[in-house]
GROMACS .gro file of C-alpha atoms in nm:
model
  191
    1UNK     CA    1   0.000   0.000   0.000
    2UNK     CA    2   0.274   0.248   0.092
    3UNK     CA    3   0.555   0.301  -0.136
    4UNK     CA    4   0.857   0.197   0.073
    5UNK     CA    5   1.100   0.422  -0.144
    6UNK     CA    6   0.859   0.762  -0.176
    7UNK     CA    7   0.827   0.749   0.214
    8UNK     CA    8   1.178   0.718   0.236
    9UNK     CA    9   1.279   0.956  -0.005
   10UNK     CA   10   0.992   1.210   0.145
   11UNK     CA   11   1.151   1.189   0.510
   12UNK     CA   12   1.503   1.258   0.378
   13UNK     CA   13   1.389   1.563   0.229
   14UNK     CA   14   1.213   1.671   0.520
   15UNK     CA   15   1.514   1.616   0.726
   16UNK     CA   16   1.743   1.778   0.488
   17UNK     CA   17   1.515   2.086   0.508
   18UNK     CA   18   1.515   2.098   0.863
   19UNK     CA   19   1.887   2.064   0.856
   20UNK     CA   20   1.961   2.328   0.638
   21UNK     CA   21   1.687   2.545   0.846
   22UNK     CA   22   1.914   2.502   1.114
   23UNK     CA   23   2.256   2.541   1.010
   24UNK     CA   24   2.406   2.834   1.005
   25UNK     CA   25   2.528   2.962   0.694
   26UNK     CA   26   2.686   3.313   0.576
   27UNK     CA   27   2.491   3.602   0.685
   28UNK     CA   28   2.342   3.884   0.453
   29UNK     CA   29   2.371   4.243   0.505
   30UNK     CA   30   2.204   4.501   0.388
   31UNK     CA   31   2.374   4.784   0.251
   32UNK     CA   32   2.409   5.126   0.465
   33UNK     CA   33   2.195   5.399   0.323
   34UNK     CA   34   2.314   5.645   0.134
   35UNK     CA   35   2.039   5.806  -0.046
   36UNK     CA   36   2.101   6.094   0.203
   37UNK     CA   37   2.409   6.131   0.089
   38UNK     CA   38   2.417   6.126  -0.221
   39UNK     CA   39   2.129   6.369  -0.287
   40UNK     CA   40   2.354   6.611  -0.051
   41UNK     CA   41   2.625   6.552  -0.321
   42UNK     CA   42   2.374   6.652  -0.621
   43UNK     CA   43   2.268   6.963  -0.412
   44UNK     CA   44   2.605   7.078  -0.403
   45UNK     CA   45   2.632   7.075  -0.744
   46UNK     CA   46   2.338   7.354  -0.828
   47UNK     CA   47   2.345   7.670  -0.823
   48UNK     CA   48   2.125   7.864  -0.553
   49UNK     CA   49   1.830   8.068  -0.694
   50UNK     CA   50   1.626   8.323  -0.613
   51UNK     CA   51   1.331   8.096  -0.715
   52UNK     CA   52   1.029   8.030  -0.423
   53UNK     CA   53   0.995   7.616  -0.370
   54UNK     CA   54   0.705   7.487  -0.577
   55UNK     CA   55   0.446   7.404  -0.343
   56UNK     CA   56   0.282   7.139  -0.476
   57UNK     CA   57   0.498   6.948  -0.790
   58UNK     CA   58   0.452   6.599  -0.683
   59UNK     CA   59   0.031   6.596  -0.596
   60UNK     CA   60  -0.108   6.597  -0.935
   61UNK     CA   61   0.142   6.820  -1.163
   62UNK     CA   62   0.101   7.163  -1.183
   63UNK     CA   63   0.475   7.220  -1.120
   64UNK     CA   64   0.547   7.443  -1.391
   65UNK     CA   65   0.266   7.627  -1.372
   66UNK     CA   66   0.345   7.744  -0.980
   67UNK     CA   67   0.706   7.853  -1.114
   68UNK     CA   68   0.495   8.059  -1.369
   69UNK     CA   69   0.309   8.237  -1.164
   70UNK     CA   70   0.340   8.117  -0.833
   71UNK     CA   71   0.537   8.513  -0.644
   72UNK     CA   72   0.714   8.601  -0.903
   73UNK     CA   73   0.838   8.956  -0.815
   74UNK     CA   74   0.699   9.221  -1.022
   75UNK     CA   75   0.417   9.100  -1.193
   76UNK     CA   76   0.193   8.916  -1.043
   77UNK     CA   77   0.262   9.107  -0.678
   78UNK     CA   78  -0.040   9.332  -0.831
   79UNK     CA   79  -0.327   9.095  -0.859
   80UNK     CA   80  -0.253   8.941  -0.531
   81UNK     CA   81  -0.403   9.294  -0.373
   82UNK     CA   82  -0.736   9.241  -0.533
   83UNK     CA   83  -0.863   8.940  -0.342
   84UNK     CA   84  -0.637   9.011  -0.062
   85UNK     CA   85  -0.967   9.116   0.135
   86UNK     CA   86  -1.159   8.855   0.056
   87UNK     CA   87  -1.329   8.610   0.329
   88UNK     CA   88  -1.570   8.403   0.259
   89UNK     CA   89  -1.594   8.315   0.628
   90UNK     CA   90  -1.693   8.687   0.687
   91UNK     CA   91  -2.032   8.645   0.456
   92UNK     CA   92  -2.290   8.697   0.729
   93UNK     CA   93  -2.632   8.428   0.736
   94UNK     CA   94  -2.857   8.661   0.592
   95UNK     CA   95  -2.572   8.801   0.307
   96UNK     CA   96  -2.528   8.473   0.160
   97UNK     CA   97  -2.639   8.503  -0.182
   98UNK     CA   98  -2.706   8.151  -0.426
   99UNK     CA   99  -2.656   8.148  -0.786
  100UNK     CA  100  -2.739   7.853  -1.053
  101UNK     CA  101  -2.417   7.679  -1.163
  102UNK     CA  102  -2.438   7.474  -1.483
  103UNK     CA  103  -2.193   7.205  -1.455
  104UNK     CA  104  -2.097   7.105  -1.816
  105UNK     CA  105  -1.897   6.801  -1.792
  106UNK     CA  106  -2.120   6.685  -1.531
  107UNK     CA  107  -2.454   6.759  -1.706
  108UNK     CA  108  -2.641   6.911  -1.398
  109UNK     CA  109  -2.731   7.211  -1.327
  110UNK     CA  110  -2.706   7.344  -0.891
  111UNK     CA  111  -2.728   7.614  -0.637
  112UNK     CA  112  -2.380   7.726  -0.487
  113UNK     CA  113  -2.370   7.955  -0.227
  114UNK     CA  114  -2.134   8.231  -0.273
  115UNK     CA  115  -1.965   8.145   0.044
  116UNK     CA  116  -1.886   7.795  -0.067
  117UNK     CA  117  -1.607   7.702  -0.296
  118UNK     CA  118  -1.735   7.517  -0.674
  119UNK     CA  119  -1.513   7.198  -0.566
  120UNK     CA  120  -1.716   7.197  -0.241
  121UNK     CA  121  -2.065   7.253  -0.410
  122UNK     CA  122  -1.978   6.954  -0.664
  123UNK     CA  123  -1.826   6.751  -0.397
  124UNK     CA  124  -2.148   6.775  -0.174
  125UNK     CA  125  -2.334   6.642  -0.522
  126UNK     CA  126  -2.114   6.322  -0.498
  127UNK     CA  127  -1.890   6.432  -0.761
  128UNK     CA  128  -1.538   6.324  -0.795
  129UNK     CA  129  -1.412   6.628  -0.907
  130UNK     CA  130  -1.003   6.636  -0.883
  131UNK     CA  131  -0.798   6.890  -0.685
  132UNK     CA  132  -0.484   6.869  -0.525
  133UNK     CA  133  -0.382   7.101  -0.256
  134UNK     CA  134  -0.723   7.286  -0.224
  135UNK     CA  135  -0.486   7.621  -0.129
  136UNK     CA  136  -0.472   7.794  -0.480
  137UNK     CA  137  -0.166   7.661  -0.540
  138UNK     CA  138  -0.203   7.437  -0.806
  139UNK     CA  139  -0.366   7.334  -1.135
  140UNK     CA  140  -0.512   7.011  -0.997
  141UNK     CA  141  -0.892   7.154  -0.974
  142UNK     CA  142  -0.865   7.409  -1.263
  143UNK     CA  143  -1.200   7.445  -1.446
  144UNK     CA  144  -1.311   7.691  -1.700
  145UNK     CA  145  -1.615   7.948  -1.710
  146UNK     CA  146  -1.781   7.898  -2.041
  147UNK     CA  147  -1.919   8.239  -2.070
  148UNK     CA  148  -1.588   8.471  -2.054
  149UNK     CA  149  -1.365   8.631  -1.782
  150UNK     CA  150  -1.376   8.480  -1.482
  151UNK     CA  151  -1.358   8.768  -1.333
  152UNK     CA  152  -1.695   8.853  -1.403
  153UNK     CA  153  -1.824   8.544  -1.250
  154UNK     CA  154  -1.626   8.407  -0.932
  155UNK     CA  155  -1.376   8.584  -0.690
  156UNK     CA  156  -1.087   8.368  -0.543
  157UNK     CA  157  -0.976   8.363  -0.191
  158UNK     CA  158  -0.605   8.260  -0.271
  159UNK     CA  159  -0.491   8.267  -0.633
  160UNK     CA  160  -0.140   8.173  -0.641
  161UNK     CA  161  -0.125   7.982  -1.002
  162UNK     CA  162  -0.324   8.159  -1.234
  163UNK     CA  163  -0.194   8.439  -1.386
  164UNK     CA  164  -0.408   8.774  -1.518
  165UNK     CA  165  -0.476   8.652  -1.893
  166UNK     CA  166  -0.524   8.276  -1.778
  167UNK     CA  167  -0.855   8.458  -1.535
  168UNK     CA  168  -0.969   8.689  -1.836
  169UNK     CA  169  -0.978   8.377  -2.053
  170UNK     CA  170  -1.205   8.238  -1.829
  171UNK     CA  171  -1.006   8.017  -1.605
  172UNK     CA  172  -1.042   7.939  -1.241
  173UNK     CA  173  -0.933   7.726  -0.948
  174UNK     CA  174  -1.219   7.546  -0.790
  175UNK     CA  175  -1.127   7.497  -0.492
  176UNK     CA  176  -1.099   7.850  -0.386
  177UNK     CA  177  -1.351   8.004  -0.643
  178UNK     CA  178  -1.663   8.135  -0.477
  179UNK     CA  179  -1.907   8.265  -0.769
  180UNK     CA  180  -2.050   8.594  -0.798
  181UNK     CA  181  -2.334   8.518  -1.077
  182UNK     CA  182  -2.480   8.258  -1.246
  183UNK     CA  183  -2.274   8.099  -1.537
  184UNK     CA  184  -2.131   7.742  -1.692
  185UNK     CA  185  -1.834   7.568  -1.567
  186UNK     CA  186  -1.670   7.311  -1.725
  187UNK     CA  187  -1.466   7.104  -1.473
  188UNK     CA  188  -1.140   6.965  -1.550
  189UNK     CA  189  -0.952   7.240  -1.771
  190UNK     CA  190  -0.635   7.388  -1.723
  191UNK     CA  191  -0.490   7.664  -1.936
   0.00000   0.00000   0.00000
């Protein structure tokens, strides 16, 4: 019934396993780290700038955009001014003004408040709108008014990305737009 030789040849591996489970053999080590190191070495080898770190490069792009328009001197120092006032946490209850917001790329049509941000709005709709940082700071939730300068339409609590002719082309950052009339958004474009 029971093959003499498989048994046999079954228990020697078994035993040979355990053996070798058991004796001790050379021991591995791991490297030591460098990585510190050697990105210290690569630092050395730029030259310093007067350029302010991009904020928000590695979640969702944007990068190039921030170095664009993200403090510049001279510019942009401007524009910064004109929302500087800005809270939408002042807007009092009975203030709080709602205008119809056609989504485009969504298909629906809603009420935002104009004290709460067009990412929130389409959030609270179950919308999985993208964004990023949800500071101004990048082109992650970028969107587009349909119906001209943006300007006209939303006001931005913290702009830091979009420059002057990227808001009169209609542009805007969604997660710190607040809208000002009614108009079309299309969700999803960057300039």
């Amino acid at each position: 019934m029971v093959d003499a030789l498989g048994l046999g040849l079954g228990l020697t591996m078994l035993l040979l396993v355990v053996a070798l489970h058991y004796s001790k053999g050379t021991e591995w080590r791991t490297p030591d780290d460098i990585s510190q190191e050697v990105l210290e070495r690569r630092a050395s080898t730029v030259p310093e700038t007067d350029f302010p770190e991009p904020m928000n490069r590695s979640i969702g792009g944007g990068g190039g955009a921030v170095a664009v328009g993200g403090g510049a001197e001279g510019e942009l120092e401007g524009d910064e001014d004109e929302d500087e006032g800005f809270d939408p946490a002042a807007i009092s209850d009975d203030e709080v003004e709602y205008y119809e917001i056609e989504y485009v790329n969504e298909g629906e049509t809603i009420e935002v408040a104009n004290n709460e941000t067009l990412l929130e709005a389409g959030e609270e709709e179950g919308w999985d709108l993208p964004y990023a940082c949800r500071q101004g700071q990048c082109l992650s939730c970028g969107g587009k008014v349909a119906d001209g300068d943006a300007h006209e339409y939303v006001q931005h609590s913290n702009n830091e990305t979009l420059g002057e002719d990227e808001v009169e082309k209609g542009y805007v950052l969604t997660c710190t737009a607040y809208p000002t009339a009614e108009f079309s958004l299309e969700t999803n474009e960057t300039p």
